[in-house]
Amino acid sequence: MSNSSRLSFALTLTDGTVIATVGEAAVYFAGLAPEQRDEGHWTIAIRMLNNALKEPTYLRTATMSLQTALVLEGILASPPPLDGH
């Protein structure tokens, strides 16, 4: 897995930013203030992405953890469409 690897689904933020790759997620995490990174939902999202880098089967869980963190922050524009709908 590399920075260009696609997340399980793209996430669009309220400001129009799209996070679609592992690298974009990592850049987003790097931009968080230290006190934000210490919050539980961000800690979990970062940990899950690190796990996915070591074991690609964790990628869906990592994407969902990032989605959850973004929802809790109130900055996810809308949930992605369900597969096949």
XYZ file of N, CA and C in Angstrom:
255
model
N 0.842 -1.162 0.000
C 0.000 0.000 0.000
C 0.899 1.239 0.000
N 0.467 2.254 -0.752
C 1.256 3.479 -0.848
C 0.348 4.689 -0.649
N 0.959 5.875 -0.676
C 0.188 7.106 -0.518
C -0.860 7.273 -1.608
N -0.626 6.694 -2.769
C -1.586 6.825 -3.867
C -2.698 5.780 -3.810
N -2.610 4.850 -2.859
C -3.666 3.841 -2.720
C -4.979 4.528 -2.368
N -6.043 4.080 -3.012
C -7.361 4.679 -2.794
C -7.971 4.169 -1.499
N -8.651 5.062 -0.783
C -9.437 4.645 0.366
C -10.600 3.795 -0.131
N -11.317 3.148 0.760
C -12.452 2.309 0.346
C -13.536 3.139 -0.334
N -13.667 4.390 0.062
C -14.581 5.332 -0.580
C -14.077 6.735 -0.273
N -14.356 7.658 -1.195
C -13.921 9.041 -1.025
C -14.812 9.745 -0.005
N -14.217 10.693 0.704
C -14.931 11.477 1.708
C -14.847 12.948 1.324
N -15.998 13.591 1.226
C -16.048 14.999 0.854
C -16.371 15.828 2.091
N -15.542 16.837 2.317
C -15.741 17.717 3.463
C -16.662 18.877 3.100
N -17.170 19.553 4.106
C -18.082 20.666 3.868
C -17.434 21.798 3.085
N -16.110 21.911 3.123
C -15.425 22.965 2.355
C -15.108 22.540 0.924
N -15.569 21.342 0.528
C -15.339 20.846 -0.820
C -14.113 19.976 -0.981
N -13.253 19.927 0.023
C -12.073 19.057 -0.012
C -12.516 17.606 -0.107
N -11.831 16.843 -0.943
C -12.109 15.411 -1.077
C -10.891 14.646 -0.586
N -11.117 13.714 0.298
C -10.065 12.810 0.781
C -10.356 11.453 0.162
N -9.513 11.061 -0.793
C -9.775 9.833 -1.550
C -8.630 8.830 -1.488
N -7.457 9.263 -1.027
C -6.297 8.358 -1.002
C -5.693 8.293 0.397
N -4.874 7.298 0.593
C -4.153 7.148 1.860
C -3.291 8.386 2.115
N -2.621 8.875 1.076
C -1.774 10.055 1.217
C -2.559 11.294 1.618
N -3.739 11.482 1.014
C -4.573 12.625 1.376
C -5.044 12.531 2.819
N -5.364 11.329 3.265
C -5.757 11.145 4.668
C -4.580 11.469 5.590
N -3.392 10.994 5.227
C -2.206 11.257 6.048
C -1.912 12.759 6.128
N -2.052 13.454 4.999
C -1.837 14.907 4.985
C -2.871 15.589 5.876
N -4.106 15.125 5.811
C -5.146 15.713 6.648
C -4.802 15.514 8.130
N -4.410 14.295 8.492
C -4.033 14.014 9.891
C -2.869 14.898 10.318
N -1.894 15.085 9.447
C -0.730 15.906 9.778
C -1.120 17.356 10.042
N -2.216 17.804 9.438
C -2.666 19.173 9.621
C -3.473 19.409 10.878
N -3.796 18.340 11.592
C -4.542 18.495 12.841
C -3.651 19.098 13.918
N -4.240 19.934 14.745
C -3.507 20.474 15.889
C -3.212 19.335 16.865
N -2.112 19.423 17.619
C -1.770 18.344 18.557
C -2.916 17.993 19.516
N -3.641 18.994 19.985
C -4.740 18.697 20.913
C -5.882 17.966 20.206
N -6.070 18.200 18.904
C -7.071 17.451 18.150
C -6.651 15.995 18.020
N -5.374 15.776 17.696
C -4.880 14.402 17.523
C -5.033 13.577 18.791
N -5.116 14.241 19.938
C -5.271 13.529 21.209
C -6.719 13.125 21.485
N -7.666 13.665 20.709
C -9.070 13.308 20.897
C -9.284 11.874 20.420
N -10.131 11.144 21.127
C -10.334 9.721 20.874
C -10.653 9.359 19.445
N -11.561 10.103 18.801
C -11.961 9.734 17.440
C -10.812 9.921 16.455
N -9.966 10.934 16.667
C -8.814 11.110 15.778
C -7.733 10.071 16.075
N -7.533 9.770 17.349
C -6.549 8.748 17.727
C -6.878 7.416 17.058
N -8.158 7.055 17.082
C -8.589 5.789 16.474
C -8.399 5.840 14.956
N -8.800 6.943 14.325
C -8.683 7.055 12.870
C -7.221 6.956 12.424
N -6.350 7.630 13.149
C -4.914 7.583 12.817
C -4.367 6.179 13.023
N -4.728 5.555 14.121
C -4.257 4.194 14.403
C -4.732 3.217 13.324
N -5.981 3.340 12.913
C -6.515 2.435 11.890
C -5.816 2.634 10.546
N -5.488 3.883 10.193
C -4.745 4.105 8.950
C -3.356 3.484 9.046
N -2.702 3.641 10.180
C -1.391 3.005 10.374
C -1.501 1.491 10.248
N -2.572 0.904 10.807
C -2.779 -0.540 10.688
C -2.981 -0.941 9.227
N -3.723 -0.132 8.479
C -3.973 -0.428 7.067
C -2.689 -0.370 6.250
N -1.775 0.515 6.638
C -0.492 0.583 5.921
C 0.298 -0.705 6.092
N 0.147 -1.348 7.242
C 0.845 -2.611 7.513
C 0.071 -3.807 6.981
N -1.257 -3.705 7.036
C -2.119 -4.808 6.627
C -3.303 -4.243 5.847
N -3.260 -4.312 4.513
C -4.281 -3.688 3.674
C -5.721 -4.116 3.962
N -5.928 -5.252 4.593
C -7.306 -5.662 4.892
C -7.975 -4.706 5.876
N -7.207 -3.853 6.533
C -7.772 -2.869 7.468
C -8.216 -1.584 6.764
N -8.064 -1.490 5.453
C -8.345 -0.235 4.769
C -9.794 0.206 4.917
N -10.744 -0.703 4.803
C -12.157 -0.315 4.955
C -12.412 0.205 6.371
N -11.868 -0.468 7.368
C -12.030 -0.016 8.749
C -11.382 1.350 8.940
N -10.227 1.564 8.340
C -9.548 2.857 8.436
C -10.385 3.949 7.795
N -10.966 3.661 6.631
C -11.802 4.644 5.946
C -13.031 4.971 6.786
N -13.652 3.964 7.356
C -14.827 4.181 8.196
C -14.476 4.947 9.467
N -13.305 4.713 10.019
C -12.862 5.447 11.207
C -12.638 6.921 10.882
N -12.056 7.190 9.714
C -11.885 8.571 9.281
C -13.246 9.214 9.060
N -14.152 8.506 8.423
C -15.499 9.023 8.201
C -16.165 9.380 9.539
N -16.050 8.511 10.517
C -16.636 8.750 11.837
C -16.047 9.996 12.478
N -14.729 10.142 12.416
C -14.075 11.316 12.998
C -14.562 12.591 12.329
N -14.706 12.552 11.016
C -15.175 13.725 10.287
C -16.626 14.063 10.643
N -17.454 13.044 10.822
C -18.842 13.262 11.245
C -18.866 13.892 12.634
N -18.064 13.360 13.545
C -18.034 13.889 14.914
C -17.553 15.336 14.954
N -16.718 15.714 14.004
C -16.249 17.097 13.915
C -17.252 17.985 13.178
N -18.259 17.374 12.554
C -19.264 18.122 11.813
C -18.773 18.673 10.485
N -17.774 18.009 9.902
C -17.197 18.528 8.657
C -17.312 17.568 7.475
N -18.062 16.489 7.622
C -18.308 15.593 6.493
C -19.518 16.136 5.741
N -19.366 16.375 4.444
C -20.442 16.984 3.648
C -21.667 16.096 3.609
N -21.469 14.834 3.309
C -22.580 13.873 3.280
C -21.988 12.483 3.234
N -22.747 11.505 3.681
C -22.214 10.141 3.607
C -22.106 9.695 2.159
N -21.160 8.787 1.868
C -21.046 8.275 0.500
C -22.250 7.421 0.168
N -22.596 7.290 -1.110
C -23.721 6.438 -1.483
C -23.426 4.980 -1.144
N -24.474 4.262 -0.832
C -24.316 2.833 -0.560
C -23.944 2.114 -1.847
N -23.157 1.046 -1.737
C -22.766 0.278 -2.922
C -24.010 -0.206 -3.660
N -24.012 0.006 -4.959
C -25.101 -0.499 -5.782
C -26.367 0.337 -5.739
N -26.336 1.512 -5.098
C -27.542 2.356 -5.025
C -27.329 3.692 -5.651
